[in-house]
XYZ file of C-alpha atoms in Angstrom:
444
model
C 118.911 211.832 1.719
C 119.092 208.590 3.678
C 119.062 205.134 2.149
C 115.740 204.436 3.850
C 114.176 207.526 2.277
C 115.479 206.508 -1.145
C 114.054 203.018 -0.765
C 110.691 204.416 0.340
C 110.536 206.683 -2.718
C 111.450 203.843 -5.076
C 108.884 201.478 -3.566
C 106.213 204.161 -3.965
C 107.160 204.497 -7.628
C 106.982 200.720 -8.075
C 110.735 200.244 -8.524
C 112.596 197.471 -6.628
C 114.839 199.247 -4.059
C 117.948 197.135 -4.531
C 121.629 197.996 -4.333
C 123.909 200.508 -2.678
C 123.074 204.174 -2.183
C 124.653 205.183 -5.485
C 122.551 202.605 -7.324
C 119.379 203.717 -5.548
C 120.015 207.351 -6.501
C 120.722 206.300 -10.092
C 117.476 204.316 -10.264
C 115.496 207.269 -8.912
C 117.135 209.647 -11.362
C 116.409 207.296 -14.275
C 112.782 207.041 -13.214
C 112.488 210.827 -13.146
C 114.031 211.175 -16.586
C 111.452 208.799 -18.016
C 108.401 210.237 -16.277
C 109.068 213.967 -16.352
C 106.919 214.668 -19.425
C 103.697 213.187 -18.024
C 103.853 210.375 -20.542
C 100.800 208.466 -19.350
C 98.396 211.293 -20.150
C 98.083 211.744 -23.905
C 94.545 211.791 -25.113
C 93.311 214.999 -23.415
C 89.577 214.992 -24.103
C 89.925 211.554 -25.714
C 91.278 210.011 -22.524
C 89.467 208.336 -19.650
C 89.847 210.952 -16.897
C 89.861 208.260 -14.215
C 93.512 207.775 -15.046
C 94.350 211.308 -13.956
C 94.544 210.524 -10.248
C 97.095 207.834 -11.019
C 99.529 210.145 -12.752
C 102.852 210.975 -11.182
C 103.785 214.647 -11.056
C 107.314 215.720 -10.442
C 109.706 218.655 -10.625
C 113.277 218.355 -11.699
C 115.965 220.993 -12.016
C 118.959 220.186 -14.125
C 122.162 222.046 -13.224
C 124.292 221.127 -16.202
C 124.455 218.368 -18.769
C 126.939 218.498 -21.612
C 126.334 215.998 -24.377
C 128.534 215.532 -27.399
C 127.854 213.206 -30.286
C 130.485 212.643 -32.969
C 130.810 210.613 -36.151
C 127.138 210.964 -37.102
C 127.802 209.573 -40.555
C 128.299 206.025 -39.285
C 125.886 206.267 -36.337
C 128.062 203.708 -34.584
C 129.919 205.691 -31.947
C 128.896 208.005 -29.148
C 132.113 209.458 -27.827
C 133.021 211.436 -24.776
C 129.593 211.963 -23.268
C 130.340 214.136 -20.264
C 127.624 214.594 -17.650
C 128.229 216.985 -14.791
C 125.865 217.394 -11.871
C 122.142 216.948 -11.798
C 120.224 218.093 -8.741
C 116.777 216.680 -8.248
C 114.888 219.196 -6.146
C 111.619 217.528 -5.440
C 109.737 214.359 -6.269
C 106.046 214.101 -5.628
C 104.593 210.636 -5.985
C 100.981 209.672 -5.292
C 100.514 212.479 -2.811
C 103.726 211.769 -0.859
C 106.493 214.356 -1.079
C 110.115 213.327 -0.753
C 112.866 215.951 -0.876
C 115.902 214.833 -2.754
C 119.243 216.533 -3.077
C 121.252 213.959 -4.983
C 124.338 215.214 -6.765
C 125.993 212.906 -9.197
C 129.311 213.557 -10.880
C 130.116 211.255 -13.797
C 133.599 210.909 -15.288
C 134.262 211.054 -19.007
C 133.613 207.783 -20.736
C 134.071 206.306 -24.144
C 131.612 203.673 -25.219
C 130.756 201.911 -28.428
C 126.990 202.278 -28.819
C 127.127 199.780 -31.633
C 128.371 197.119 -29.234
C 125.794 197.994 -26.612
C 122.964 197.452 -29.080
C 121.140 200.471 -27.696
C 121.601 202.736 -30.713
C 119.051 202.774 -33.528
C 120.017 204.286 -36.883
C 117.313 205.259 -39.303
C 119.050 207.302 -42.016
C 122.228 207.537 -44.085
C 122.613 211.313 -44.141
C 126.124 212.610 -43.484
C 125.533 215.770 -41.462
C 124.951 215.421 -37.753
C 121.838 217.578 -38.037
C 120.307 214.803 -40.140
C 120.750 212.108 -37.522
C 117.312 210.666 -36.838
C 118.126 208.261 -34.037
C 117.897 208.247 -30.270
C 121.075 207.366 -28.481
C 121.211 205.947 -24.982
C 124.255 205.527 -22.757
C 123.471 202.315 -20.904
C 125.676 203.099 -17.901
C 124.726 206.727 -17.315
C 121.102 206.462 -18.548
C 121.560 209.664 -20.519
C 119.131 210.043 -23.439
C 120.450 212.080 -26.343
C 117.872 212.858 -29.052
C 120.160 214.188 -31.761
C 117.610 215.884 -33.992
C 115.132 217.759 -31.813
C 113.424 219.244 -34.884
C 112.163 215.802 -35.956
C 110.859 214.170 -32.761
C 108.894 211.558 -34.705
C 112.192 209.903 -35.607
C 112.688 209.045 -31.925
C 111.618 205.513 -31.073
C 109.239 206.459 -28.272
C 107.390 203.555 -26.672
C 106.978 202.391 -23.081
C 107.534 198.759 -24.002
C 109.320 198.518 -27.357
C 109.800 195.081 -28.853
C 112.916 193.769 -30.552
C 113.087 194.925 -34.149
C 110.780 197.930 -33.790
C 112.002 201.152 -35.356
C 110.665 204.701 -35.547
C 108.902 205.952 -38.654
C 110.936 208.413 -40.666
C 109.119 209.714 -43.749
C 112.328 211.055 -45.271
C 113.783 207.582 -45.555
C 110.706 205.324 -45.552
C 108.367 206.994 -48.010
C 108.511 205.427 -51.432
C 109.163 207.328 -54.626
C 106.129 207.796 -56.825
C 105.436 205.084 -59.413
C 107.457 205.151 -62.576
C 106.380 207.248 -65.538
C 103.331 206.085 -67.475
C 101.992 204.244 -64.406
C 98.515 205.435 -63.517
C 97.947 206.122 -59.854
C 95.908 208.220 -57.453
C 97.300 210.016 -54.409
C 94.971 210.579 -51.450
C 95.582 212.481 -48.227
C 93.461 212.295 -45.082
C 93.575 214.612 -42.081
C 91.650 215.181 -38.876
C 92.033 218.961 -38.768
C 90.360 219.450 -35.359
C 88.540 222.572 -36.550
C 89.016 223.739 -40.132
C 88.347 227.441 -39.548
C 90.973 227.586 -36.819
C 93.458 225.763 -39.055
C 92.964 228.158 -41.953
C 93.548 231.116 -39.625
C 96.720 229.588 -38.218
C 99.759 231.723 -38.875
C 102.216 229.936 -41.103
C 99.746 227.366 -42.431
C 99.039 227.324 -46.152
C 96.645 224.842 -47.727
C 98.089 225.790 -51.103
C 101.603 225.055 -49.893
C 100.506 221.609 -48.679
C 98.865 220.925 -52.036
C 101.974 222.083 -53.869
C 104.242 219.978 -51.693
C 102.212 216.779 -51.877
C 100.385 217.238 -55.195
C 97.534 215.048 -54.013
C 94.480 214.194 -56.092
C 92.018 213.916 -53.215
C 91.987 215.312 -49.681
C 89.711 213.806 -47.017
C 89.011 215.823 -43.876
C 87.585 214.873 -40.515
C 86.441 216.920 -37.525
C 85.955 220.058 -39.605
C 83.586 221.428 -36.913
C 81.730 223.429 -39.545
C 78.089 224.412 -39.691
C 76.161 224.254 -42.945
C 76.167 228.055 -43.180
C 79.992 228.074 -43.125
C 80.588 225.672 -45.994
C 80.274 228.041 -48.971
C 82.651 230.630 -47.529
C 85.139 227.931 -46.581
C 85.060 226.552 -50.122
C 86.200 229.916 -51.426
C 89.270 229.926 -49.199
C 90.450 226.443 -50.091
C 92.768 225.216 -52.794
C 92.657 226.267 -56.429
C 92.354 223.399 -58.833
C 90.253 221.277 -56.494
C 86.837 222.202 -57.769
C 84.946 219.220 -56.383
C 84.240 219.322 -52.669
C 81.587 217.557 -50.622
C 80.772 218.348 -47.008
C 78.611 216.978 -44.251
C 78.059 218.674 -40.909
C 76.549 217.771 -37.580
C 72.963 218.974 -37.249
C 72.527 217.938 -33.626
C 75.561 219.650 -32.112
C 76.783 222.792 -33.827
C 80.518 223.118 -34.409
C 81.047 219.405 -33.825
C 82.377 216.534 -35.927
C 81.997 217.008 -39.708
C 83.740 215.355 -42.670
C 84.591 216.308 -46.251
C 86.142 215.112 -49.501
C 87.963 217.654 -51.697
C 89.049 216.404 -55.122
C 90.403 217.562 -58.434
C 88.904 214.393 -59.947
C 85.152 214.595 -60.371
C 83.501 211.585 -58.721
C 80.713 209.627 -60.378
C 78.445 210.008 -57.354
C 78.484 211.161 -53.737
C 76.446 210.112 -50.713
C 76.389 211.178 -47.086
C 76.101 209.065 -43.963
C 75.419 205.354 -43.631
C 71.763 205.539 -44.524
C 70.778 204.948 -40.886
C 69.174 207.903 -39.126
C 70.561 206.940 -35.719
C 74.101 207.364 -37.075
C 73.743 210.141 -39.612
C 73.041 213.247 -37.538
C 76.667 214.037 -36.657
C 78.186 214.394 -40.146
C 80.610 211.509 -39.831
C 80.716 209.910 -43.299
C 81.122 211.116 -46.896
C 81.349 208.532 -49.699
C 82.586 209.367 -53.201
C 82.382 206.866 -56.044
C 85.206 206.975 -58.581
C 85.771 204.822 -61.657
C 87.586 201.987 -59.936
C 86.811 202.390 -56.209
C 84.674 203.930 -53.508
C 86.362 206.390 -51.146
C 85.015 207.097 -47.658
C 86.086 209.924 -45.361
C 85.059 208.775 -41.877
C 85.228 210.175 -38.360
C 84.386 207.317 -36.011
C 82.693 208.332 -32.728
C 84.985 208.559 -29.734
C 83.937 206.385 -26.807
C 84.221 209.510 -24.660
C 84.955 210.400 -21.065
C 84.158 207.500 -18.806
C 83.616 205.386 -21.945
C 80.030 206.588 -21.971
C 79.642 205.852 -25.726
C 81.611 202.622 -25.768
C 78.541 200.374 -26.014
C 77.114 202.461 -28.876
C 80.447 202.431 -30.621
C 81.078 198.671 -30.579
C 77.503 197.328 -30.813
C 75.952 199.811 -33.233
C 78.325 202.134 -35.081
C 81.183 199.780 -35.956
C 78.917 196.940 -37.175
C 76.848 199.399 -39.235
C 79.958 200.872 -40.863
C 81.322 197.387 -41.536
C 78.068 196.308 -43.175
C 77.944 199.501 -45.238
C 81.396 199.091 -46.747
C 80.831 195.387 -47.424
C 77.689 196.325 -49.344
C 79.648 198.876 -51.385
C 82.325 196.289 -52.032
C 79.856 194.154 -53.975
C 80.195 196.562 -56.914
C 83.810 197.794 -56.593
C 86.699 197.947 -54.075
C 86.559 200.312 -51.117
C 89.070 202.716 -49.571
C 88.090 203.767 -46.052
C 90.142 206.536 -44.494
C 89.952 208.864 -41.537
C 90.185 209.090 -37.787
C 88.957 205.660 -36.724
C 89.590 206.431 -33.046
C 91.322 203.154 -32.277
C 94.969 202.287 -31.669
C 94.632 198.715 -32.833
C 97.815 197.128 -31.485
C 100.325 197.896 -28.742
C 102.785 199.132 -31.360
C 100.225 201.837 -32.203
C 100.328 203.610 -28.841
C 103.179 204.984 -26.744
C 101.866 203.815 -23.378
C 99.668 200.728 -23.808
C 99.717 199.617 -20.175
C 98.590 203.023 -18.939
C 95.645 203.264 -21.331
C 93.872 199.911 -21.103
C 90.642 201.672 -20.120
C 91.146 204.817 -22.143
C 88.872 205.596 -25.071
C 90.587 204.403 -28.226
C 92.551 201.545 -26.664
C 90.062 199.428 -24.751
C 90.088 195.748 -25.580
C 86.466 196.095 -26.708
C 87.327 198.750 -29.313
C 90.354 196.851 -30.546
C 88.369 193.631 -30.913
C 85.594 195.521 -32.682
C 88.167 196.987 -35.091
C 89.341 193.483 -35.935
C 85.879 191.943 -36.113
C 84.133 194.596 -38.193
C 86.944 195.622 -40.535
C 90.092 193.500 -40.641
C 88.367 190.123 -40.305
C 85.938 191.107 -43.020
C 88.636 191.557 -45.623
C 89.920 195.093 -45.165
C 93.653 195.696 -44.932
C 95.470 198.188 -42.698
C 97.789 199.516 -45.396
C 100.353 201.213 -43.158
C 100.775 198.172 -40.942
C 100.970 195.832 -43.953
C 103.757 197.939 -45.407
C 105.487 198.620 -42.073
C 104.912 195.669 -39.708
C 107.579 196.725 -37.178
C 107.429 200.510 -37.499
C 106.249 202.798 -34.704
C 104.447 205.681 -36.379
C 101.914 207.897 -34.627
C 99.259 210.205 -36.083
C 97.878 211.812 -32.907
C 99.543 213.570 -29.971
C 97.622 215.166 -27.112
C 98.210 218.852 -26.500
C 99.146 218.343 -22.855
C 102.528 217.419 -21.368
C 104.543 218.016 -24.529
C 103.376 214.758 -26.095
C 104.285 215.720 -29.650
C 107.692 217.026 -28.643
C 108.482 213.664 -27.084
C 106.689 211.672 -29.815
C 104.356 210.133 -27.238
C 101.428 209.475 -29.468
C 98.763 207.178 -30.860
C 98.085 205.868 -34.361
C 94.373 206.594 -34.750
C 94.204 207.452 -38.473
C 94.116 204.776 -41.164
C 93.743 203.825 -44.768
C 91.862 200.532 -44.896
C 91.377 198.993 -48.344
C 89.628 195.980 -49.806
C 91.840 192.927 -50.149
C 91.266 193.055 -53.893
C 93.375 196.212 -54.198
C 95.750 195.756 -51.250
C 98.608 194.721 -53.528
C 98.033 197.813 -55.671
C 98.924 200.089 -52.754
C 102.235 201.629 -53.710
C 102.734 203.603 -50.511
C 100.946 204.244 -47.232
C 102.613 207.031 -45.307
C 102.395 209.535 -42.449
C 103.226 213.265 -42.560
C 104.240 213.989 -38.955
C 105.935 217.256 -39.886
C 102.641 218.908 -40.889
C 101.327 220.819 -37.889
C 98.121 222.715 -37.203
C 96.097 219.979 -35.500
C 96.608 217.392 -32.784
C 96.548 214.876 -35.651
C 98.831 214.865 -38.682
C 97.889 213.949 -42.263
C 98.299 210.440 -43.653
C 98.596 209.457 -47.300
C 98.002 206.651 -49.778
C 99.337 206.111 -53.277
C 97.286 203.532 -55.186
C 98.222 202.195 -58.598
C 95.227 202.035 -60.917
């Protein structure tokens, strides 16, 4: 491939075509390595489809790459990373096809990743299989995710800031409060269809309950109809005798929320008390001795942002007013899929999703105005100000495998009990939905 062709391809990809031929080839190869998974398309049906014609599609065939990582106990050295040849067969960018046959042979190198500052360590386990970091050779641009079975421990972000680290529940979750301390443990999960989840091979609701020993489970997007609820109750978890369900009565098999508890609540109500908002089964409120708990599925702004105006001018203000009214008698815990990645740290590709449902400036401002500015605290972000932790990954383009996600699920609590939050955590290892469960431990 000629230098002129390389420069044309790089300009088309938005990369400055500077340097000698070897440097141009290296830049093109690096670009391919970053873009191969279709990272800008994550939200599937939650995404603005107008972004689809801007995506870059490409094909890449790797001949042979041999990566070796040693001394995983200290996480301070990446030794003898040997890369053989990589042949890039074809690159297709914005409708223009450029054939590339660039063969690169790299010699063996020894580098101190500690000195380069490009290695992030997140755990103190001794075995190499427990390494939860992502290692990058600055010279060869070779990315080496050491533990492929735990992709959430990879710091995946298009524009990471200094000090950001990936969320690792094995090292960041807090031990339960000491003995004789009263507390409640709540899980929340957008299951994206409860019947399908319960039929999923390998999934066990009982096993999840045994593992987490939660007191209350909040569900969103159950997609149940009223006629399904009784049979579903029979197939759920023993010991959780109190369950409360609301379903959409305008669109069958759509939306739906629930609260399942082994603690009997004092009272339960459904919806916001506003008919315009209460036909889709989006809110269940349970009153307990010392707090109100809401399981909420906030409306998605939809394809083409067709429901954006409704979302930010009607739904969000109504929900904010509702929880402030509840707060007059006791503190509030609001949990669920709030369909908003509030800050850039909460989304893998912020620049590519400015007009995507869930990350528009209007939704983010509404989130601040109607919830945070009115005295509700984002518990995960309060506990982990510099931690990149996602709760949603689109099904397309291997988003979960590459940890290219969004944080759309929250526990928001009244300021009055914010300091009583012992732990706010994410369970990225629990599969079965495009969301994962989140959890809260609150001292009483």
